[in-house]
Coordinates of N, CA and C in Angstrom, one line a residue:
M1 N -11.5 -32.2 -10.1 CA -10.6 -32.0 -11.3 C -9.9 -30.6 -11.1
S2 N -8.6 -30.6 -11.3 CA -7.9 -29.4 -11.1 C -7.7 -28.7 -12.5
T3 N -7.7 -27.4 -12.4 CA -7.5 -26.6 -13.6 C -6.1 -26.5 -14.0
S4 N -5.8 -26.7 -15.2 CA -4.4 -26.6 -15.7 C -3.8 -25.2 -15.5
F5 N -2.5 -25.2 -15.4 CA -1.8 -23.9 -15.2 C -2.1 -23.0 -16.4
K6 N -2.1 -23.6 -17.6 CA -2.4 -22.8 -18.8 C -3.8 -22.1 -18.7
T7 N -4.7 -22.9 -18.3 CA -6.1 -22.4 -18.1 C -6.2 -21.3 -17.1
Q8 N -5.5 -21.5 -16.0 CA -5.4 -20.4 -15.0 C -4.8 -19.1 -15.5
C9 N -3.7 -19.3 -16.3 CA -3.1 -18.1 -16.9 C -4.0 -17.4 -17.9
D10 N -4.7 -18.2 -18.7 CA -5.6 -17.7 -19.7 C -6.7 -16.9 -19.0
N11 N -7.2 -17.5 -17.9 CA -8.3 -16.8 -17.1 C -7.8 -15.5 -16.5
A12 N -6.6 -15.5 -16.0 CA -6.0 -14.3 -15.3 C -5.8 -13.3 -16.4
T13 N -5.3 -13.7 -17.6 CA -5.1 -12.7 -18.6 C -6.4 -12.0 -19.1
K14 N -7.5 -12.9 -19.2 CA -8.8 -12.3 -19.6 C -9.3 -11.3 -18.6
L15 N -9.2 -11.7 -17.3 CA -9.6 -10.9 -16.2 C -8.8 -9.5 -16.2
A16 N -7.5 -9.6 -16.4 CA -6.7 -8.4 -16.4 C -7.1 -7.5 -17.6
K17 N -7.5 -8.0 -18.7 CA -8.0 -7.2 -19.8 C -9.3 -6.6 -19.6
D18 N -10.2 -7.3 -18.8 CA -11.5 -6.8 -18.5 C -11.6 -5.8 -17.4
V19 N -10.6 -5.7 -16.6 CA -10.6 -4.8 -15.4 C -10.2 -3.4 -15.8
E20 N -11.0 -2.5 -15.4 CA -10.7 -1.1 -15.7 C -9.5 -0.6 -14.9
P21 N -8.5 0.0 -15.5 CA -7.3 0.4 -14.7 C -7.8 1.5 -13.7
A22 N -7.1 1.5 -12.6 CA -7.5 2.5 -11.5 C -6.9 3.8 -11.9
P23 N -7.5 4.9 -11.4 CA -6.9 6.2 -11.6 C -5.7 6.3 -10.6
L24 N -4.6 6.8 -11.1 CA -3.4 6.9 -10.3 C -3.4 8.1 -9.4
P25 N -3.1 8.0 -8.1 CA -2.9 9.2 -7.3 C -1.8 10.1 -7.9
S26 N -2.0 11.3 -7.6 CA -1.0 12.3 -8.1 C 0.3 12.2 -7.3
V27 N 1.4 12.3 -8.0 CA 2.7 12.4 -7.3 C 3.4 13.7 -7.9
N28 N 2.6 14.6 -8.5 CA 3.2 15.8 -9.1 C 4.0 16.7 -8.1
H29 N 3.7 16.5 -6.8 CA 4.4 17.3 -5.8 C 5.8 16.7 -5.5
L30 N 6.1 15.5 -6.1 CA 7.5 14.9 -5.9 C 8.4 15.3 -7.0
T31 N 9.7 15.3 -6.7 CA 10.7 15.6 -7.7 C 11.6 14.4 -7.9
Y32 N 12.4 14.4 -8.9 CA 13.3 13.3 -9.2 C 14.2 13.1 -8.0
K33 N 14.6 14.1 -7.3 CA 15.5 14.0 -6.1 C 14.8 13.2 -5.0
D34 N 13.4 13.4 -4.9 CA 12.7 12.6 -3.8 C 12.9 11.1 -4.0
Y35 N 13.0 10.7 -5.3 CA 13.2 9.2 -5.6 C 14.6 8.7 -5.3
D36 N 15.5 9.6 -4.9 CA 16.8 9.1 -4.3 C 16.6 8.4 -3.0
N37 N 15.5 8.7 -2.3 CA 15.3 8.2 -1.0 C 14.0 7.4 -0.8
V38 N 13.1 7.4 -1.8 CA 11.8 6.8 -1.7 C 11.5 6.0 -3.1
Y39 N 11.0 4.8 -2.9 CA 10.7 4.0 -4.1 C 9.7 4.7 -5.0
E40 N 10.1 4.9 -6.3 CA 9.3 5.5 -7.3 C 8.2 4.5 -7.7
P41 N 6.9 4.9 -7.7 CA 5.8 4.0 -8.2 C 6.2 3.4 -9.5
S42 N 6.0 2.1 -9.6 CA 6.4 1.4 -10.8 C 5.3 0.3 -11.1
D43 N 5.6 -0.6 -12.0 CA 4.6 -1.6 -12.4 C 4.0 -2.4 -11.3
D44 N 4.8 -2.8 -10.3 CA 4.3 -3.5 -9.1 C 3.3 -2.6 -8.3
T45 N 3.6 -1.4 -8.2 CA 2.7 -0.4 -7.5 C 1.4 -0.3 -8.3
F46 N 1.5 -0.1 -9.6 CA 0.3 0.1 -10.4 C -0.6 -1.2 -10.4
L47 N 0.0 -2.3 -10.3 CA -0.8 -3.6 -10.2 C -1.5 -3.6 -8.9
L48 N -0.8 -3.2 -7.8 CA -1.5 -3.2 -6.5 C -2.6 -2.2 -6.5
I49 N -2.4 -1.0 -7.0 CA -3.4 0.0 -7.1 C -4.7 -0.5 -7.9
D50 N -4.4 -1.2 -9.0 CA -5.5 -1.8 -9.8 C -6.3 -2.8 -8.9
A51 N -5.6 -3.6 -8.1 CA -6.2 -4.6 -7.3 C -7.1 -4.0 -6.2
I52 N -6.5 -2.9 -5.6 CA -7.3 -2.2 -4.6 C -8.5 -1.6 -5.2
H53 N -8.4 -0.9 -6.3 CA -9.5 -0.3 -7.0 C -10.6 -1.3 -7.4
H54 N -10.2 -2.5 -7.8 CA -11.2 -3.5 -8.2 C -11.7 -4.3 -7.0
D55 N -10.9 -4.7 -6.0 CA -11.3 -5.6 -5.0 C -12.0 -5.0 -3.8
V56 N -11.5 -3.8 -3.4 CA -12.1 -3.1 -2.2 C -13.6 -2.9 -2.3
P57 N -14.1 -2.4 -3.4 CA -15.6 -2.3 -3.5 C -16.3 -3.6 -3.4
I58 N -15.7 -4.6 -4.0 CA -16.3 -6.0 -3.9 C -16.3 -6.4 -2.4
A59 N -15.2 -6.3 -1.7 CA -15.1 -6.7 -0.3 C -16.1 -5.9 0.6
L60 N -16.3 -4.7 0.2 CA -17.2 -3.9 1.1 C -18.7 -4.0 0.6
G61 N -18.9 -4.6 -0.5 CA -20.2 -4.6 -1.0 C -21.3 -5.2 -0.1
S62 N -20.9 -6.2 0.7 CA -21.9 -6.8 1.6 C -22.1 -6.1 2.9
R63 N -21.3 -5.1 3.1 CA -21.4 -4.3 4.4 C -22.1 -3.0 4.3
S64 N -22.8 -2.6 5.3 CA -23.5 -1.3 5.3 C -22.5 -0.2 5.5
S65 N -22.5 0.8 4.7 CA -21.6 2.0 4.8 C -21.9 2.8 6.1
S66 N -23.0 2.5 6.8 CA -23.3 3.2 8.0 C -22.7 2.4 9.2
G67 N -21.9 1.3 8.9 CA -21.4 0.5 10.0 C -20.2 0.9 10.7
G68 N -19.8 2.1 10.5 CA -18.6 2.6 11.2 C -17.4 2.8 10.2
A69 N -16.3 3.3 10.7 CA -15.2 3.6 9.8 C -14.5 2.3 9.3
I70 N -14.1 2.3 8.1 CA -13.2 1.3 7.6 C -11.8 1.5 8.1
R71 N -11.1 0.5 8.5 CA -9.7 0.7 9.0 C -8.8 -0.1 8.1
S72 N -7.8 0.6 7.7 CA -6.8 0.1 6.8 C -5.4 0.4 7.2
V73 N -4.4 -0.5 7.1 CA -3.1 -0.2 7.4 C -2.2 -0.6 6.2
E74 N -1.3 0.2 5.8 CA -0.3 -0.1 4.8 C 1.1 -0.3 5.4
L75 N 1.7 -1.4 5.1 CA 3.1 -1.7 5.6 C 4.0 -1.3 4.5
G76 N 4.9 -0.4 4.7 CA 5.9 0.1 3.7 C 5.2 1.0 2.7
S77 N 4.8 2.2 3.1 CA 4.0 3.1 2.3 C 4.8 3.7 1.2
G78 N 6.1 3.8 1.3 CA 6.9 4.5 0.2 C 6.4 5.8 -0.1
S79 N 6.0 6.0 -1.4 CA 5.5 7.3 -1.9 C 4.1 7.7 -1.3
G80 N 3.4 6.7 -0.8 CA 2.0 7.0 -0.3 C 0.9 6.8 -1.3
V81 N 1.2 6.3 -2.5 CA 0.1 6.2 -3.5 C -0.8 5.1 -3.1
N82 N -0.4 4.0 -2.5 CA -1.3 2.9 -2.2 C -2.3 3.3 -1.1
V83 N -1.9 4.0 -0.1 CA -2.8 4.4 1.0 C -3.8 5.4 0.4
V84 N -3.4 6.2 -0.5 CA -4.3 7.1 -1.2 C -5.3 6.3 -2.1
A85 N -4.8 5.3 -2.8 CA -5.7 4.5 -3.6 C -6.7 3.8 -2.7
M86 N -6.3 3.3 -1.5 CA -7.2 2.6 -0.6 C -8.3 3.6 -0.2
A87 N -7.9 4.8 0.2 CA -8.9 5.8 0.7 C -9.9 6.1 -0.5
R88 N -9.4 6.3 -1.7 CA -10.3 6.6 -2.8 C -11.2 5.4 -3.1
A89 N -10.7 4.2 -3.0 CA -11.6 3.0 -3.2 C -12.7 2.9 -2.2
V90 N -12.4 3.2 -0.9 CA -13.4 3.2 0.2 C -14.4 4.3 -0.1
Q91 N -13.9 5.5 -0.4 CA -14.7 6.6 -0.7 C -15.6 6.3 -1.9
G92 N -15.1 5.7 -2.9 CA -15.8 5.4 -4.1 C -16.9 4.4 -3.9
A93 N -16.7 3.5 -2.8 CA -17.7 2.5 -2.5 C -18.8 3.1 -1.6
G94 N -18.8 4.4 -1.4 CA -19.9 5.0 -0.6 C -19.6 5.2 0.8
W95 N -18.5 4.9 1.3 CA -18.2 5.1 2.8 C -17.8 6.5 3.1
K96 N -18.3 7.0 4.2 CA -18.0 8.4 4.6 C -17.0 8.4 5.8
E97 N -16.7 7.3 6.3 CA -15.7 7.2 7.4 C -14.6 6.2 7.1
G98 N -13.4 6.6 7.3 CA -12.3 5.7 7.1 C -11.1 6.1 7.9
M99 N -10.3 5.1 8.4 CA -9.1 5.4 9.2 C -8.0 4.7 8.4
F100 N -7.1 5.5 7.8 CA -6.1 4.9 6.9 C -4.7 5.2 7.5
Y101 N -4.1 4.1 7.9 CA -2.7 4.2 8.5 C -1.7 3.8 7.5
A102 N -0.6 4.4 7.5 CA 0.6 4.0 6.7 C 1.8 3.9 7.5
T103 N 2.6 2.9 7.3 CA 3.9 2.8 8.0 C 5.0 2.6 7.1
D104 N 6.2 3.0 7.5 CA 7.4 2.8 6.7 C 8.6 2.9 7.7
I105 N 9.6 2.1 7.4 CA 10.8 2.1 8.3 C 11.6 3.3 7.9
N106 N 11.4 3.8 6.7 CA 12.2 5.0 6.1 C 11.5 6.3 6.5
E107 N 12.1 7.1 7.3 CA 11.6 8.4 7.7 C 11.2 9.3 6.5
V108 N 12.1 9.3 5.5 CA 11.8 10.1 4.3 C 10.5 9.6 3.6
A109 N 10.4 8.3 3.5 CA 9.2 7.8 2.9 C 7.9 8.2 3.7
A110 N 8.0 8.2 5.0 CA 6.9 8.6 5.9 C 6.5 10.0 5.6
K111 N 7.5 10.9 5.5 CA 7.2 12.3 5.2 C 6.6 12.4 3.8
T112 N 7.1 11.6 2.8 CA 6.6 11.7 1.5 C 5.2 11.2 1.4
T113 N 4.9 10.2 2.2 CA 3.5 9.7 2.2 C 2.5 10.7 2.7
E114 N 3.0 11.5 3.8 CA 2.1 12.6 4.3 C 1.9 13.6 3.2
G115 N 2.9 13.9 2.4 CA 2.8 14.9 1.3 C 1.8 14.4 0.2
T116 N 1.9 13.1 -0.1 CA 1.0 12.5 -1.1 C -0.4 12.5 -0.6
I117 N -0.6 12.2 0.6 CA -2.0 12.3 1.2 C -2.6 13.7 1.0
A118 N -1.8 14.7 1.4 CA -2.2 16.1 1.4 C -2.4 16.5 -0.1
A119 N -1.5 16.1 -1.0 CA -1.6 16.5 -2.4 C -2.8 15.9 -3.1
N120 N -3.4 14.8 -2.6 CA -4.5 14.2 -3.2 C -5.8 14.5 -2.5
G121 N -5.8 15.4 -1.5 CA -7.0 15.8 -0.9 C -7.8 16.8 -1.7
P122 N -8.8 17.4 -1.2 CA -9.3 17.3 0.2 C -10.1 16.0 0.4
W123 N -10.1 15.5 1.6 CA -10.8 14.3 2.0 C -12.1 14.5 2.7
D124 N -13.0 13.6 2.7 CA -14.2 13.7 3.5 C -13.8 13.9 4.9
D125 N -14.7 14.7 5.7 CA -14.4 14.9 7.1 C -14.3 13.7 7.9
G126 N -14.9 12.6 7.5 CA -14.9 11.3 8.3 C -13.6 10.5 7.9
F127 N -12.7 11.0 7.1 CA -11.5 10.3 6.7 C -10.4 10.8 7.6
E128 N -9.7 9.9 8.2 CA -8.6 10.2 9.1 C -7.3 9.4 8.6
F129 N -6.2 10.1 8.6 CA -4.9 9.5 8.1 C -3.9 9.5 9.2
G130 N -3.1 8.5 9.3 CA -1.9 8.6 10.2 C -0.7 7.9 9.6
V131 N 0.4 8.5 9.7 CA 1.6 8.0 9.1 C 2.6 7.8 10.2
H132 N 3.2 6.6 10.3 CA 4.1 6.2 11.4 C 5.4 5.6 10.9
V133 N 6.5 5.9 11.5 CA 7.8 5.3 11.2 C 7.8 4.0 12.1
V134 N 7.8 2.9 11.5 CA 7.8 1.6 12.2 C 8.4 0.5 11.3
D135 N 9.0 -0.5 11.9 CA 9.5 -1.6 11.0 C 8.5 -2.8 11.1
L136 N 8.6 -3.7 10.2 CA 7.7 -4.8 10.1 C 7.5 -5.7 11.3
L137 N 8.5 -5.7 12.2 CA 8.4 -6.5 13.4 C 7.7 -5.8 14.5
G138 N 7.3 -4.6 14.3 CA 6.6 -3.8 15.3 C 7.5 -3.1 16.3
E139 N 8.8 -3.1 16.0 CA 9.7 -2.3 16.9 C 9.5 -0.8 16.5
T140 N 8.6 -0.2 17.2 CA 8.2 1.1 16.8 C 9.2 2.2 17.1
H141 N 9.2 3.2 16.3 CA 10.0 4.4 16.5 C 9.1 5.6 16.9
T142 N 7.8 5.3 16.8 CA 6.8 6.3 17.3 C 5.8 5.6 18.2
P143 N 5.5 6.1 19.4 CA 4.6 5.4 20.3 C 3.2 5.5 20.0
G144 N 2.4 4.5 20.5 CA 0.9 4.6 20.5 C 0.3 4.4 19.1
L145 N 0.7 3.4 18.4 CA 0.2 3.2 17.0 C -1.3 2.8 17.2
P146 N -2.2 3.6 16.6 CA -3.6 3.5 16.8 C -4.2 2.2 16.2
F147 N -3.6 1.6 15.2 CA -4.1 0.4 14.6 C -3.8 -0.9 15.4
W148 N -3.0 -0.7 16.5 CA -2.8 -1.8 17.4 C -3.5 -1.7 18.7
D149 N -4.8 -1.2 18.5 CA -5.6 -0.9 19.7 C -6.5 -2.1 20.1
G150 N -6.4 -3.2 19.4 CA -7.2 -4.3 19.7 C -8.5 -4.4 18.9
K151 N -8.8 -3.3 18.1 CA -10.0 -3.3 17.3 C -9.8 -4.0 15.9
G152 N -8.6 -4.2 15.5 CA -8.4 -4.9 14.3 C -8.5 -3.9 13.1
V153 N -8.2 -4.4 11.9 CA -8.3 -3.6 10.7 C -9.1 -4.4 9.7
D154 N -9.6 -3.7 8.7 CA -10.4 -4.3 7.6 C -9.5 -4.7 6.5
F155 N -8.5 -3.9 6.2 CA -7.6 -4.2 5.1 C -6.1 -4.0 5.6
V156 N -5.2 -4.9 5.1 CA -3.8 -4.7 5.2 C -3.3 -4.6 3.8
V157 N -2.5 -3.6 3.5 CA -1.9 -3.4 2.2 C -0.4 -3.5 2.3
F158 N 0.2 -4.3 1.5 CA 1.6 -4.6 1.6 C 2.2 -4.9 0.2
N159 N 3.1 -4.1 -0.3 CA 3.9 -4.4 -1.5 C 5.3 -4.7 -1.0
P160 N 5.6 -5.9 -0.6 CA 6.8 -6.2 0.1 C 8.1 -6.1 -0.8
P161 N 9.2 -5.9 -0.1 CA 10.4 -5.9 -0.9 C 10.7 -7.4 -1.3
Y162 N 10.9 -7.6 -2.6 CA 11.0 -9.0 -3.1 C 12.2 -9.2 -4.0
V163 N 13.0 -8.2 -4.2 CA 14.1 -8.4 -5.2 C 15.2 -9.1 -4.5
P164 N 15.7 -10.2 -5.1 CA 16.9 -10.9 -4.5 C 18.1 -10.0 -4.4
T165 N 18.6 -9.9 -3.2 CA 19.8 -9.0 -2.9 C 20.7 -9.7 -2.0
P166 N 21.9 -9.2 -1.8 CA 22.8 -9.7 -0.8 C 22.2 -9.5 0.6
P167 N 22.4 -10.4 1.5 CA 21.7 -10.4 2.8 C 22.0 -9.1 3.6
E168 N 23.1 -8.4 3.4 CA 23.5 -7.2 4.1 C 22.6 -6.0 3.7
E169 N 21.9 -6.1 2.6 CA 21.0 -5.0 2.2 C 19.7 -5.1 2.9
V170 N 19.3 -6.2 3.4 CA 18.0 -6.4 4.1 C 18.1 -5.7 5.5
G171 N 17.1 -5.1 5.9 CA 17.1 -4.5 7.3 C 17.5 -3.1 7.4
G172 N 17.8 -2.4 6.3 CA 18.1 -1.0 6.3 C 16.9 -0.2 6.5
S173 N 17.1 1.1 6.6 CA 16.0 2.0 6.8 C 16.0 3.1 5.7
G174 N 16.7 2.9 4.7 CA 16.7 3.8 3.5 C 16.0 3.3 2.4
I175 N 16.2 3.7 1.2 CA 15.5 3.3 0.0 C 15.7 1.8 -0.2
E176 N 16.8 1.2 0.2 CA 17.0 -0.2 0.0 C 16.0 -1.1 0.7
A177 N 15.3 -0.5 1.7 CA 14.3 -1.3 2.4 C 13.1 -1.5 1.5
S178 N 13.0 -0.7 0.5 CA 11.8 -0.9 -0.4 C 11.9 -2.1 -1.4
W179 N 13.1 -2.5 -1.6 CA 13.3 -3.7 -2.6 C 14.1 -4.8 -2.0
A180 N 15.0 -4.6 -1.0 CA 15.9 -5.7 -0.6 C 15.2 -6.9 0.0
G181 N 15.2 -8.0 -0.7 CA 14.5 -9.2 -0.2 C 15.4 -10.3 0.2
G182 N 16.7 -10.1 0.2 CA 17.6 -11.2 0.6 C 17.9 -12.1 -0.6
L183 N 18.6 -13.2 -0.3 CA 19.1 -14.0 -1.4 C 18.0 -14.6 -2.3
D184 N 16.9 -15.0 -1.7 CA 15.8 -15.5 -2.5 C 14.7 -14.5 -2.7
G185 N 14.8 -13.3 -2.2 CA 13.8 -12.3 -2.4 C 12.6 -12.5 -1.4
R186 N 12.7 -13.4 -0.4 CA 11.6 -13.7 0.5 C 11.9 -13.4 2.0
V187 N 13.0 -12.8 2.3 CA 13.3 -12.6 3.7 C 12.3 -11.8 4.5
V188 N 11.9 -10.7 3.9 CA 10.9 -9.9 4.6 C 9.5 -10.5 4.5
I189 N 9.2 -11.1 3.4 CA 7.9 -11.8 3.2 C 7.7 -12.9 4.3
D190 N 8.8 -13.6 4.5 CA 8.7 -14.8 5.4 C 8.8 -14.5 6.9
R191 N 9.0 -13.2 7.2 CA 9.1 -12.9 8.6 C 7.7 -13.1 9.2

């Protein structure tokens, strides 16, 4: 027997009310001018941070924290708040080692992510961060991406650009890369 759409929505609404909102990473080091070039954290960002805060400890719950570093990569890091939220969730779950990689096609966003990581430290000695300018298809602008070393990753974080836009906006390397999803909003998602 399938659950009705209304029942699924009611269940999702109840769960959302029961889940404790995640603490938000600090972006106090950023200015309004920074948001001319980097996506400002908004409702979709906050929803993803809440999901990370809630689900990462559950996913790690069956694993021993002495089993080595947790490896995470974020695609399209923007301001850097999601990679910080991931590191905090892993740290909060009792892990002492983590390798957190962030990528963005936007060079300004990559620099902003580095600043957000630094502004939200200090981090445990076993936590390592790497920020790389790269596009989703792997045509790298920086050589030797450590998360493509054949060891895999434990988590992939991605808040894809999904806003319907004219096709010519897709594929840029500026702030438009953070939202431009093509005519149906799915061009980047469907790659």
